[in-house]
Structures are given as structure tokens and as C-alpha cells.
Amino acid sequence: MSVKITHITCWSLPIPLLKPYFLRGGRTRIDALDSTLIRVDTDAGIVGWGEACPWGERYLPAHARGVRAGLATIAPDLIGESPLGLDHINRVMDAALPGHLYVKSGLDIACWDILGKVAGLPLWQLFGGDAAHPVEVNGSVSSMDPDEMAEALLACSARGVRTHSVKLGDQNPALDIDRIRAVDAVLPKGERITWDANRGWTPGVALQVLNATNTTHWAEQPCETVEECALVASRVRNPIMLDECLHSFDDHQRAWSLRAAQGVKIKPGRIGGLTRARQLRDFGLNVGWQMHIEGLGGCGLEHMAILHLASATPDSHRLASWPGDDLVDIEICNGTGARTINGVLTPNTTPGHGTTPDEAALGDPVAIYED
Ligand code: MG
């Protein structure tokens, strides 16, 4: 079937957080998100939607305004190309702008949406799933005082969330040890924690904190580099989850060969979209990793697209998925975006990813690329 891209339209969507969010023991503060919504039109009249929304500007080497600058470079080269050949689309994007993977994610997602609509299938089916399996939500407890963090975890639990990402990463090991003890003391039976340092510890602090407590829950991204995390992994009882130090396929392969992790977080928004995420998900399945597959924030569109890949990943190798929907108050997708209900997220069953924003709510586009 011949389908060609005719127009690419972009909107800017500011999304304030309901309250400030803190990472790395409190050193990194995030107040608002800056999302970019992307509509890809085709000569077949089929439209695909994507979203790119780095979690603020201080968390990742991904710049929200850089998404829109990068689109101005890439989008003209996609006009006239077939959105159905996702590997080809990614090669065209890589030739137009080497690197800058976070810029490409929204375009990749929009093309997957078109492929699903042309095929008449939801993405979870194109990703190999047999049904719209619900995915457990990963809650998020930001870095605060130990008692406040314990309260925040109980509030997540009361919403039905059973897996919790608890943000540590202080340079003072005594404070993170107190945080672990306070949160562990109230953790309801059967619930799980990932202690996430977001690269905030040196290896020495990581060993002091993790080995000073009895916790055997996952520890996530303790240090900056794969090599530092491998050192920690060799000297703690906790399984290690890696996140921000993994970008390319080569990074993932190095993490595996150094025995730096037993699990990874696959975030299409920072590794270039669903095409690359599916390759890494398949690598993870083959080396026995347990994975979180999730978005970076936004209005629920990006996360719904990613949820299809998470849903199609076997329970044995998929842990949970963080939608961040408790941290923002935005509804521009008429209820079709990812939303936590009783602690789980369920993918749409309509063709593509099934999420369509209300264009009237988006206002004027910031750019239109066409012939
Ligand atoms: Mg993390």
C-alpha cells in the first residue's frame, strides 16, 4: 500500500506540575513540563499523533524547546516518505539529524499510529501481544523528609498502586538511610519498591546506604556511569535497575556484559521512539532483564503509545510503568490518553495507539511542514 506523508504539524503544550517534584535527594527540582504534540498527515487521509515531553529540563540530556528546533530540521525530510516503513523513517531521521534521539520519538510514535490505523490493529498487536493486558502502575515518591515520603507512599498505595519508585540520591548517606527506614516501615505487605538515586550517589555512598539497611528491593541508577553502577551491583544484595545511563543499543549491551544490572527502564522518549524501544525490549527479553517500559511525562498521549509496548511484553519480564498522571491536571485527549485506574493502565483497543488530542484545546500550531 502506498501512503505518503504530506504535512507535519506541531503544537507546544505547557503542563504545570500540581506541586514541585524533587529528585536526587532534593537537588533537582521540576515545576513544569513543556510538551510538543505532533500530527502527521498522509495522502491517504490517515492521521497519526505523537508527543515528545522531556520530564522538565534538569533531568535528562533532552531539551523541550530542542524538540521543536530539531523537528524544524528533520520534518521537511519526512515529507513524501512512507510512514509505514518505520525502520526506513528512522534512517531518514538519523540522516537528517544524527543523535538527538529525544527529538525523534514523537515522529516515530506518530508513524506507528498511522501503521496501526492502516493495518486496522492496535499497537499492542503489532508489538506481538495477544490482548490488551493491563500494566501495573509504578508510583513515584519524590525526595522529601523521611516522614513525608512515608506518607506519600501510603497515599500512592491508597490509590491502588503496588509498585513504588522512591527517590533518593542524597550526598548525605545518613539521610537516605533514614528515608529507606521510614518508607520500609510503612510499606504494605506484598508491595514493591525501587530505590531510585537518579545518578545521585558516588559508588561509596551507594554501598554505604544500600548495605546499611536490610532492604533487598530494587536499587535504580545508583551512580552516573555504567561502570560505577557495575561496581555497586557487584557489592550489594539488591538487584540493580538502570535507567538514565542507557541511551544506545551499545550502552545496553555494555551494561549486560559488565553485569551492571538485572533490569532496565526503557523510555522511548529518550531513546528515539517505539522502533528503538522494541529492539531494546527484545534484547532485554533475550538476556533475562526485568523491565519498566514507560514515558517521560506529558498529556497521556505519549504514555498511551508506550503502554502498548509494555502491555505486549510478558509479565515475567515486565515490572510496571510510570504514567505520572497523579502529578499533573490535564485532559485534552477526551479520555483516550493513559490514565491510572485501580493501580493499572490498560491500552486502547482501537487501531494505532488510540489517543487523539482535541485540536481546539491546543490552539494555534507553532509550525507546519509541508511541500
Ligand atoms: Mg529512574
mmCIF file of C-alpha atoms and ligand atoms in Angstrom:
data_model
loop_
_atom_site.group_PDB
_atom_site.id
_atom_site.type_symbol
_atom_site.label_atom_id
_atom_site.label_comp_id
_atom_site.label_asym_id
_atom_site.label_seq_id
_atom_site.Cartn_x
_atom_site.Cartn_y
_atom_site.Cartn_z
ATOM 1 C CA MET A 1 0.000 0.000 0.000
ATOM 2 C CA SER A 2 1.335 3.419 -0.907
ATOM 3 C CA VAL A 3 0.949 6.082 1.767
ATOM 4 C CA LYS A 4 2.996 9.269 1.822
ATOM 5 C CA ILE A 5 3.459 11.926 4.475
ATOM 6 C CA THR A 6 2.051 15.263 3.268
ATOM 7 C CA HIS A 7 2.096 17.536 6.360
ATOM 8 C CA ILE A 8 3.640 17.567 9.818
ATOM 9 C CA THR A 9 2.067 19.967 12.320
ATOM 10 C CA CYS A 10 3.439 20.779 15.782
ATOM 11 C CA TRP A 11 1.930 22.359 18.886
ATOM 12 C CA SER A 12 3.568 23.483 22.096
ATOM 13 C CA LEU A 13 1.733 22.438 25.261
ATOM 14 C CA PRO A 14 2.861 23.779 28.661
ATOM 15 C CA ILE A 15 1.934 21.431 31.522
ATOM 16 C CA PRO A 16 2.444 22.767 35.072
ATOM 17 C CA LEU A 17 3.016 20.178 37.806
ATOM 18 C CA LEU A 18 0.477 20.206 40.644
ATOM 19 C CA LYS A 19 3.385 20.681 43.079
ATOM 20 C CA PRO A 20 7.176 20.835 42.736
ATOM 21 C CA TYR A 21 8.851 17.473 42.199
ATOM 22 C CA PHE A 22 12.282 16.688 43.652
ATOM 23 C CA LEU A 23 14.948 14.207 42.544
ATOM 24 C CA ARG A 24 18.486 13.341 43.717
ATOM 25 C CA GLY A 25 17.743 13.881 47.384
ATOM 26 C CA GLY A 26 16.176 17.283 46.618
ATOM 27 C CA ARG A 27 18.963 18.756 44.481
ATOM 28 C CA THR A 28 16.912 18.619 41.263
ATOM 29 C CA ARG A 29 13.588 20.489 41.283
ATOM 30 C CA ILE A 30 10.992 20.314 38.499
ATOM 31 C CA ASP A 31 7.984 22.675 38.390
ATOM 32 C CA ALA A 32 6.546 22.314 34.892
ATOM 33 C CA LEU A 33 6.702 20.278 31.704
ATOM 34 C CA ASP A 34 6.890 21.542 28.132
ATOM 35 C CA SER A 35 5.302 19.077 25.732
ATOM 36 C CA THR A 36 5.289 19.042 21.936
ATOM 37 C CA LEU A 37 2.366 17.417 20.146
ATOM 38 C CA ILE A 38 2.885 16.273 16.566
ATOM 39 C CA ARG A 39 0.284 15.469 13.920
ATOM 40 C CA VAL A 40 1.453 13.627 10.800
ATOM 41 C CA ASP A 41 -0.952 13.797 7.818
ATOM 42 C CA THR A 42 -0.861 11.455 4.827
ATOM 43 C CA ASP A 43 -2.176 11.440 1.293
ATOM 44 C CA ALA A 44 -4.461 8.557 2.316
ATOM 45 C CA GLY A 45 -6.280 10.869 4.731
ATOM 46 C CA ILE A 46 -4.958 8.872 7.688
ATOM 47 C CA VAL A 47 -3.516 10.925 10.528
ATOM 48 C CA GLY A 48 -1.029 9.877 13.234
ATOM 49 C CA TRP A 49 -0.305 11.609 16.540
ATOM 50 C CA GLY A 50 2.873 11.748 18.608
ATOM 51 C CA GLU A 51 4.103 13.563 21.691
ATOM 52 C CA ALA A 52 7.575 14.407 22.990
ATOM 53 C CA CYS A 53 7.810 15.731 26.548
ATOM 54 C CA PRO A 54 11.095 15.504 28.453
ATOM 55 C CA TRP A 55 10.471 15.439 32.227
ATOM 56 C CA GLY A 56 11.456 19.075 32.767
ATOM 57 C CA GLU A 57 14.827 20.427 31.687
ATOM 58 C CA ARG A 58 17.038 19.285 34.574
ATOM 59 C CA TYR A 59 16.560 15.531 34.488
ATOM 60 C CA LEU A 60 17.853 14.300 31.120
ATOM 61 C CA PRO A 61 20.047 15.483 28.263
ATOM 62 C CA ALA A 62 16.777 16.247 26.449
ATOM 63 C CA HIS A 63 15.594 19.810 25.932
ATOM 64 C CA ALA A 64 11.897 20.503 25.401
ATOM 65 C CA ARG A 65 12.482 23.536 23.179
ATOM 66 C CA GLY A 66 15.150 21.476 21.422
ATOM 67 C CA VAL A 67 12.402 19.065 20.352
ATOM 68 C CA ARG A 68 10.788 21.810 18.298
ATOM 69 C CA ALA A 69 14.118 23.095 16.952
ATOM 70 C CA GLY A 70 15.050 19.553 15.936
ATOM 71 C CA LEU A 71 11.696 18.995 14.255
ATOM 72 C CA ALA A 72 12.378 22.003 12.030
ATOM 73 C CA THR A 73 15.482 20.160 10.792
ATOM 74 C CA ILE A 74 14.000 16.666 10.470
ATOM 75 C CA ALA A 75 10.370 17.170 9.439
ATOM 76 C CA PRO A 76 10.998 18.563 5.919
ATOM 77 C CA ASP A 77 12.955 15.397 5.048
ATOM 78 C CA LEU A 78 9.995 13.194 6.015
ATOM 79 C CA ILE A 79 7.540 14.878 3.627
ATOM 80 C CA GLY A 80 6.874 12.422 0.793
ATOM 81 C CA GLU A 81 8.205 9.396 2.740
ATOM 82 C CA SER A 82 6.092 6.375 3.681
ATOM 83 C CA PRO A 83 5.211 6.350 7.398
ATOM 84 C CA LEU A 84 4.563 2.604 7.180
ATOM 85 C CA GLY A 85 8.263 1.698 6.921
ATOM 86 C CA LEU A 86 9.336 2.528 10.458
ATOM 87 C CA ASP A 87 12.949 1.391 10.075
ATOM 88 C CA HIS A 88 13.192 3.497 6.918
ATOM 89 C CA ILE A 89 11.624 6.503 8.679
ATOM 90 C CA ASN A 90 14.237 6.183 11.443
ATOM 91 C CA ARG A 91 17.058 6.008 8.888
ATOM 92 C CA VAL A 92 15.751 9.193 7.226
ATOM 93 C CA MET A 93 15.575 10.934 10.619
ATOM 94 C CA ASP A 94 19.096 9.788 11.556
ATOM 95 C CA ALA A 95 20.445 11.093 8.251
ATOM 96 C CA ALA A 96 18.683 14.433 8.711
ATOM 97 C CA LEU A 97 19.936 14.901 12.293
ATOM 98 C CA PRO A 98 22.441 12.481 13.825
ATOM 99 C CA GLY A 99 21.818 11.807 17.524
ATOM 100 C CA HIS A 100 19.209 13.924 19.359
ATOM 101 C CA LEU A 101 17.088 10.818 19.909
ATOM 102 C CA TYR A 102 14.536 12.610 22.097
ATOM 103 C CA VAL A 103 13.606 14.807 19.119
ATOM 104 C CA LYS A 104 12.703 11.761 17.017
ATOM 105 C CA SER A 105 10.461 9.953 19.449
ATOM 106 C CA GLY A 106 7.238 11.893 18.773
ATOM 107 C CA LEU A 107 7.582 11.482 15.000
ATOM 108 C CA ASP A 108 8.276 7.756 15.377
ATOM 109 C CA ILE A 109 5.196 7.351 17.597
ATOM 110 C CA ALA A 110 3.008 9.242 15.086
ATOM 111 C CA CYS A 111 4.171 6.942 12.265
ATOM 112 C CA TRP A 112 3.428 3.836 14.372
ATOM 113 C CA ASP A 113 -0.055 5.305 14.943
ATOM 114 C CA ILE A 114 -0.526 5.550 11.167
ATOM 115 C CA LEU A 115 0.762 1.989 10.628
ATOM 116 C CA GLY A 116 -1.731 0.678 13.184
ATOM 117 C CA LYS A 117 -4.596 2.595 11.580
ATOM 118 C CA VAL A 118 -3.698 1.328 8.092
ATOM 119 C CA ALA A 119 -3.452 -2.237 9.439
ATOM 120 C CA GLY A 120 -6.662 -1.803 11.442
ATOM 121 C CA LEU A 121 -4.839 -3.101 14.534
ATOM 122 C CA PRO A 122 -3.946 -1.691 17.964
ATOM 123 C CA LEU A 123 -0.212 -1.331 18.507
ATOM 124 C CA TRP A 124 -0.105 -3.984 21.220
ATOM 125 C CA GLN A 125 -0.985 -6.473 18.499
ATOM 126 C CA LEU A 126 1.699 -5.161 16.141
ATOM 127 C CA PHE A 127 4.175 -5.496 19.033
ATOM 128 C CA GLY A 128 3.321 -9.182 19.444
ATOM 129 C CA GLY A 129 0.711 -9.122 22.216
ATOM 130 C CA ASP A 130 -2.387 -11.301 22.265
ATOM 131 C CA ALA A 131 -4.699 -8.950 24.185
ATOM 132 C CA ALA A 132 -4.856 -5.506 25.814
ATOM 133 C CA HIS A 133 -3.269 -6.754 29.041
ATOM 134 C CA PRO A 134 -3.309 -4.201 31.873
ATOM 135 C CA VAL A 135 0.064 -2.986 33.116
ATOM 136 C CA GLU A 136 0.780 -2.296 36.766
ATOM 137 C CA VAL A 137 1.414 1.360 37.572
ATOM 138 C CA ASN A 138 4.723 2.457 39.042
ATOM 139 C CA GLY A 139 4.019 5.226 41.548
ATOM 140 C CA SER A 140 6.538 7.946 42.303
ATOM 141 C CA VAL A 141 7.562 9.356 45.681
ATOM 142 C CA SER A 142 9.737 12.434 45.290
ATOM 143 C CA SER A 143 12.710 13.255 47.573
ATOM 144 C CA MET A 144 11.423 14.840 50.788
ATOM 145 C CA ASP A 145 11.812 14.400 54.535
ATOM 146 C CA PRO A 146 11.622 10.730 55.589
ATOM 147 C CA ASP A 147 8.174 11.038 57.231
ATOM 148 C CA GLU A 148 6.736 12.971 54.272
ATOM 149 C CA MET A 149 7.980 10.224 51.934
ATOM 150 C CA ALA A 150 6.364 7.528 54.062
ATOM 151 C CA GLU A 151 3.068 9.456 53.911
ATOM 152 C CA ALA A 152 3.373 9.920 50.147
ATOM 153 C CA LEU A 153 3.929 6.189 49.648
ATOM 154 C CA LEU A 154 0.805 5.390 51.656
ATOM 155 C CA ALA A 155 -1.171 7.888 49.544
ATOM 156 C CA CYS A 156 0.017 6.068 46.366
ATOM 157 C CA SER A 157 -0.907 2.753 47.913
ATOM 158 C CA ALA A 158 -4.383 4.081 48.753
ATOM 159 C CA ARG A 159 -4.871 4.796 45.018
ATOM 160 C CA GLY A 160 -4.240 1.122 44.278
ATOM 161 C CA VAL A 161 -0.594 1.473 43.242
ATOM 162 C CA ARG A 162 1.510 -1.520 44.347
ATOM 163 C CA THR A 163 4.939 -0.667 42.902
ATOM 164 C CA HIS A 164 6.702 2.470 44.058
ATOM 165 C CA SER A 165 9.704 4.397 42.769
ATOM 166 C CA VAL A 166 11.123 6.136 45.818
ATOM 167 C CA LYS A 167 13.533 8.952 45.013
ATOM 168 C CA LEU A 168 16.779 9.038 46.974
ATOM 169 C CA GLY A 169 20.212 10.146 45.779
ATOM 170 C CA ASP A 170 21.305 12.470 48.576
ATOM 171 C CA GLN A 171 25.005 13.075 49.063
ATOM 172 C CA ASN A 172 24.444 12.521 52.804
ATOM 173 C CA PRO A 173 24.165 8.734 53.305
ATOM 174 C CA ALA A 174 22.576 9.132 56.767
ATOM 175 C CA LEU A 175 19.567 10.997 55.323
ATOM 176 C CA ASP A 176 18.918 8.381 52.618
ATOM 177 C CA ILE A 177 19.290 5.597 55.208
ATOM 178 C CA ASP A 178 16.607 7.368 57.303
ATOM 179 C CA ARG A 179 14.398 7.704 54.206
ATOM 180 C CA ILE A 180 14.697 3.974 53.453
ATOM 181 C CA ARG A 181 13.904 3.009 57.034
ATOM 182 C CA ALA A 182 10.878 5.350 57.250
ATOM 183 C CA VAL A 183 9.384 4.165 53.957
ATOM 184 C CA ASP A 184 10.161 0.483 54.521
ATOM 185 C CA ALA A 185 8.434 0.650 57.919
ATOM 186 C CA VAL A 186 5.067 1.591 56.372
ATOM 187 C CA LEU A 187 5.268 -0.415 53.121
ATOM 188 C CA PRO A 188 2.093 -2.522 52.894
ATOM 189 C CA LYS A 189 2.733 -6.261 52.636
ATOM 190 C CA GLY A 190 3.232 -7.506 49.106
ATOM 191 C CA GLU A 191 4.085 -4.095 47.631
ATOM 192 C CA ARG A 192 7.384 -3.377 45.908
ATOM 193 C CA ILE A 193 9.870 -0.534 45.904
ATOM 194 C CA THR A 194 12.602 0.682 43.602
ATOM 195 C CA TRP A 195 15.058 2.931 45.461
ATOM 196 C CA ASP A 196 15.922 5.401 42.708
ATOM 197 C CA ALA A 197 19.018 7.566 43.212
ATOM 198 C CA ASN A 198 18.820 9.124 39.727
ATOM 199 C CA ARG A 199 22.659 9.056 39.426
ATOM 200 C CA GLY A 200 22.958 10.984 42.702
ATOM 201 C CA TRP A 201 25.318 8.670 44.608
ATOM 202 C CA THR A 202 29.008 8.044 44.231
ATOM 203 C CA PRO A 203 29.760 4.307 44.443
ATOM 204 C CA GLY A 204 30.952 4.770 48.032
ATOM 205 C CA VAL A 205 27.701 6.412 49.140
ATOM 206 C CA ALA A 206 25.643 3.800 47.278
ATOM 207 C CA LEU A 207 27.422 0.974 49.133
ATOM 208 C CA GLN A 208 27.038 2.734 52.488
ATOM 209 C CA VAL A 209 23.306 3.372 52.001
ATOM 210 C CA LEU A 210 22.257 0.057 50.483
ATOM 211 C CA ASN A 211 24.392 -2.112 52.766
ATOM 212 C CA ALA A 212 23.379 -0.239 55.945
ATOM 213 C CA THR A 213 19.753 -1.335 55.687
ATOM 214 C CA ASN A 214 18.018 -4.676 55.332
ATOM 215 C CA THR A 215 16.250 -3.710 52.122
ATOM 216 C CA THR A 216 16.533 -6.123 49.225
ATOM 217 C CA HIS A 217 14.195 -4.191 46.933
ATOM 218 C CA TRP A 218 15.499 -2.973 43.568
ATOM 219 C CA ALA A 219 18.025 -0.121 43.545
ATOM 220 C CA GLU A 220 17.860 2.106 40.482
ATOM 221 C CA GLN A 221 20.550 4.120 38.730
ATOM 222 C CA PRO A 222 22.709 4.484 41.840
ATOM 223 C CA CYS A 223 25.543 6.324 40.071
ATOM 224 C CA GLU A 224 26.327 8.264 36.925
ATOM 225 C CA THR A 225 28.005 5.693 34.686
ATOM 226 C CA VAL A 226 27.504 2.061 33.693
ATOM 227 C CA GLU A 227 30.922 1.230 35.143
ATOM 228 C CA GLU A 228 30.170 2.823 38.537
ATOM 229 C CA CYS A 229 26.822 1.009 38.652
ATOM 230 C CA ALA A 230 28.566 -2.284 37.808
ATOM 231 C CA LEU A 231 30.842 -1.808 40.809
ATOM 232 C CA VAL A 232 27.799 -1.236 43.053
ATOM 233 C CA ALA A 233 25.962 -4.218 41.538
ATOM 234 C CA SER A 234 28.882 -6.480 42.468
ATOM 235 C CA ARG A 235 28.779 -5.462 46.150
ATOM 236 C CA VAL A 236 25.111 -5.165 47.209
ATOM 237 C CA ARG A 237 22.294 -7.677 47.697
ATOM 238 C CA ASN A 238 19.798 -5.549 45.780
ATOM 239 C CA PRO A 239 19.015 -6.212 42.139
ATOM 240 C CA ILE A 240 20.041 -3.161 40.113
ATOM 241 C CA MET A 241 17.828 -1.330 37.613
ATOM 242 C CA LEU A 242 19.499 1.015 35.125
ATOM 243 C CA ASP A 243 17.813 3.988 33.509
ATOM 244 C CA GLU A 244 19.446 7.293 32.608
ATOM 245 C CA CYS A 245 22.921 5.949 31.705
ATOM 246 C CA LEU A 246 21.485 3.820 28.876
ATOM 247 C CA HIS A 247 20.765 5.525 25.571
ATOM 248 C CA SER A 248 22.024 3.442 22.665
ATOM 249 C CA PHE A 249 21.943 -0.275 21.923
ATOM 250 C CA ASP A 250 25.669 -0.279 22.682
ATOM 251 C CA ASP A 251 25.035 1.119 26.195
ATOM 252 C CA HIS A 252 22.570 -1.692 26.897
ATOM 253 C CA GLN A 253 24.967 -4.325 25.600
ATOM 254 C CA ARG A 254 27.770 -2.888 27.747
ATOM 255 C CA ALA A 255 25.524 -2.919 30.837
ATOM 256 C CA TRP A 256 24.801 -6.573 30.193
ATOM 257 C CA SER A 257 28.411 -7.578 29.565
ATOM 258 C CA LEU A 258 29.586 -5.742 32.715
ATOM 259 C CA ARG A 259 26.813 -7.414 34.773
ATOM 260 C CA ALA A 260 25.759 -3.909 35.809
ATOM 261 C CA ALA A 261 22.008 -4.605 36.015
ATOM 262 C CA GLN A 262 19.302 -7.210 36.298
ATOM 263 C CA GLY A 263 16.706 -4.822 34.901
ATOM 264 C CA VAL A 264 16.360 -1.648 32.834
ATOM 265 C CA LYS A 265 13.892 1.148 32.261
ATOM 266 C CA ILE A 266 13.031 1.531 28.608
ATOM 267 C CA LYS A 267 11.823 5.060 27.923
ATOM 268 C CA PRO A 268 11.104 5.606 24.231
ATOM 269 C CA GLY A 269 11.073 9.373 24.786
ATOM 270 C CA ARG A 270 14.808 9.414 25.463
ATOM 271 C CA ILE A 271 15.967 6.569 23.204
ATOM 272 C CA GLY A 272 14.281 7.677 19.985
ATOM 273 C CA GLY A 273 10.778 6.197 19.972
ATOM 274 C CA LEU A 274 8.971 2.889 19.790
ATOM 275 C CA THR A 275 11.099 1.445 16.968
ATOM 276 C CA ARG A 276 14.297 1.538 19.023
ATOM 277 C CA ALA A 277 12.418 0.714 22.239
ATOM 278 C CA ARG A 278 11.094 -2.501 20.722
ATOM 279 C CA GLN A 279 14.627 -3.552 19.734
ATOM 280 C CA LEU A 280 15.842 -2.952 23.296
ATOM 281 C CA ARG A 281 12.785 -4.670 24.791
ATOM 282 C CA ASP A 282 13.626 -7.724 22.668
ATOM 283 C CA PHE A 283 17.288 -7.586 23.758
ATOM 284 C CA GLY A 284 16.098 -7.403 27.380
ATOM 285 C CA LEU A 285 13.864 -10.440 26.901
ATOM 286 C CA ASN A 286 16.801 -12.380 25.493
ATOM 287 C CA VAL A 287 19.219 -11.580 28.328
ATOM 288 C CA GLY A 288 16.696 -12.097 31.143
ATOM 289 C CA TRP A 289 16.173 -8.485 32.218
ATOM 290 C CA GLN A 290 13.044 -7.311 34.001
ATOM 291 C CA MET A 291 11.866 -4.045 32.509
ATOM 292 C CA HIS A 292 9.834 -0.969 33.171
ATOM 293 C CA ILE A 293 8.554 0.420 29.856
ATOM 294 C CA GLU A 294 7.254 3.950 30.279
ATOM 295 C CA GLY A 295 7.057 7.565 29.178
ATOM 296 C CA LEU A 296 8.736 10.776 30.261
ATOM 297 C CA GLY A 297 5.600 12.772 31.098
ATOM 298 C CA GLY A 298 3.090 14.699 29.041
ATOM 299 C CA CYS A 299 -0.639 14.770 28.447
ATOM 300 C CA GLY A 300 -1.126 10.981 28.340
ATOM 301 C CA LEU A 301 -0.702 10.555 24.570
ATOM 302 C CA GLU A 302 2.964 9.513 24.623
ATOM 303 C CA HIS A 303 2.354 7.229 27.546
ATOM 304 C CA MET A 304 -0.592 5.509 25.875
ATOM 305 C CA ALA A 305 1.563 4.764 22.803
ATOM 306 C CA ILE A 306 4.279 3.293 25.037
ATOM 307 C CA LEU A 307 1.748 1.368 27.073
ATOM 308 C CA HIS A 308 1.027 -0.770 24.005
ATOM 309 C CA LEU A 309 4.663 -1.979 24.026
ATOM 310 C CA ALA A 310 4.584 -2.543 27.797
ATOM 311 C CA SER A 311 1.319 -4.473 27.519
ATOM 312 C CA ALA A 312 2.753 -6.736 24.800
ATOM 313 C CA THR A 313 5.768 -7.642 26.970
ATOM 314 C CA PRO A 314 5.449 -10.844 29.046
ATOM 315 C CA ASP A 315 4.646 -10.397 32.774
ATOM 316 C CA SER A 316 7.775 -12.356 33.655
ATOM 317 C CA HIS A 317 9.981 -9.632 32.181
ATOM 318 C CA ARG A 318 7.803 -6.520 32.640
ATOM 319 C CA LEU A 319 7.504 -4.887 36.046
ATOM 320 C CA ALA A 320 5.456 -1.684 35.881
ATOM 321 C CA SER A 321 5.003 1.597 34.055
ATOM 322 C CA TRP A 322 5.028 5.165 35.393
ATOM 323 C CA PRO A 323 2.414 7.481 33.791
ATOM 324 C CA GLY A 324 2.896 10.491 36.104
ATOM 325 C CA ASP A 325 -0.805 11.236 35.805
ATOM 326 C CA ASP A 326 -1.106 11.996 39.520
ATOM 327 C CA LEU A 327 1.396 14.848 39.166
ATOM 328 C CA VAL A 328 -0.448 16.889 36.511
ATOM 329 C CA ASP A 329 -4.014 18.019 35.883
ATOM 330 C CA ILE A 330 -4.584 17.979 32.150
ATOM 331 C CA GLU A 331 -7.231 16.386 29.950
ATOM 332 C CA ILE A 332 -7.015 17.257 26.288
ATOM 333 C CA CYS A 333 -7.441 13.758 24.798
ATOM 334 C CA ASN A 334 -11.125 13.224 25.628
ATOM 335 C CA GLY A 335 -10.285 10.347 27.959
ATOM 336 C CA THR A 336 -8.266 8.400 25.368
ATOM 337 C CA GLY A 337 -4.844 9.007 26.978
ATOM 338 C CA ALA A 338 -3.134 6.797 29.573
ATOM 339 C CA ARG A 339 -4.872 7.004 32.953
ATOM 340 C CA THR A 340 -4.351 5.083 36.192
ATOM 341 C CA ILE A 341 -7.473 3.179 37.229
ATOM 342 C CA ASN A 342 -7.230 0.974 40.330
ATOM 343 C CA GLY A 343 -3.443 0.846 40.070
ATOM 344 C CA VAL A 344 -3.249 -0.313 36.469
ATOM 345 C CA LEU A 345 -3.071 1.156 32.969
ATOM 346 C CA THR A 346 -4.866 -0.505 30.082
ATOM 347 C CA PRO A 347 -4.044 0.146 26.415
ATOM 348 C CA ASN A 348 -6.726 1.209 23.965
ATOM 349 C CA THR A 349 -8.123 -1.440 21.633
ATOM 350 C CA THR A 350 -8.764 0.876 18.681
ATOM 351 C CA PRO A 351 -6.324 0.866 15.715
ATOM 352 C CA GLY A 352 -2.983 2.613 16.262
ATOM 353 C CA HIS A 353 -2.384 3.849 19.801
ATOM 354 C CA GLY A 354 -5.937 5.129 20.020
ATOM 355 C CA THR A 355 -5.232 8.552 21.535
ATOM 356 C CA THR A 356 -6.360 11.705 19.742
ATOM 357 C CA PRO A 357 -5.993 15.193 21.239
ATOM 358 C CA ASP A 358 -8.702 17.824 20.974
ATOM 359 C CA GLU A 359 -7.114 20.203 18.447
ATOM 360 C CA ALA A 360 -9.332 23.075 19.531
ATOM 361 C CA ALA A 361 -7.788 22.821 23.016
ATOM 362 C CA LEU A 362 -4.261 23.002 21.567
ATOM 363 C CA GLY A 363 -4.665 26.448 19.997
ATOM 364 C CA ASP A 364 -2.578 27.547 17.040
ATOM 365 C CA PRO A 365 0.239 25.267 15.884
ATOM 366 C CA VAL A 366 3.809 26.518 16.274
ATOM 367 C CA ALA A 367 4.934 25.031 12.959
ATOM 368 C CA ILE A 368 3.567 23.302 9.863
ATOM 369 C CA TYR A 369 5.924 21.438 7.500
ATOM 370 C CA GLU A 370 4.704 20.584 4.008
ATOM 371 C CA ASP A 371 5.856 20.519 0.425
HETATM 372 MG MG MG B 1 14.656 6.364 37.298
#
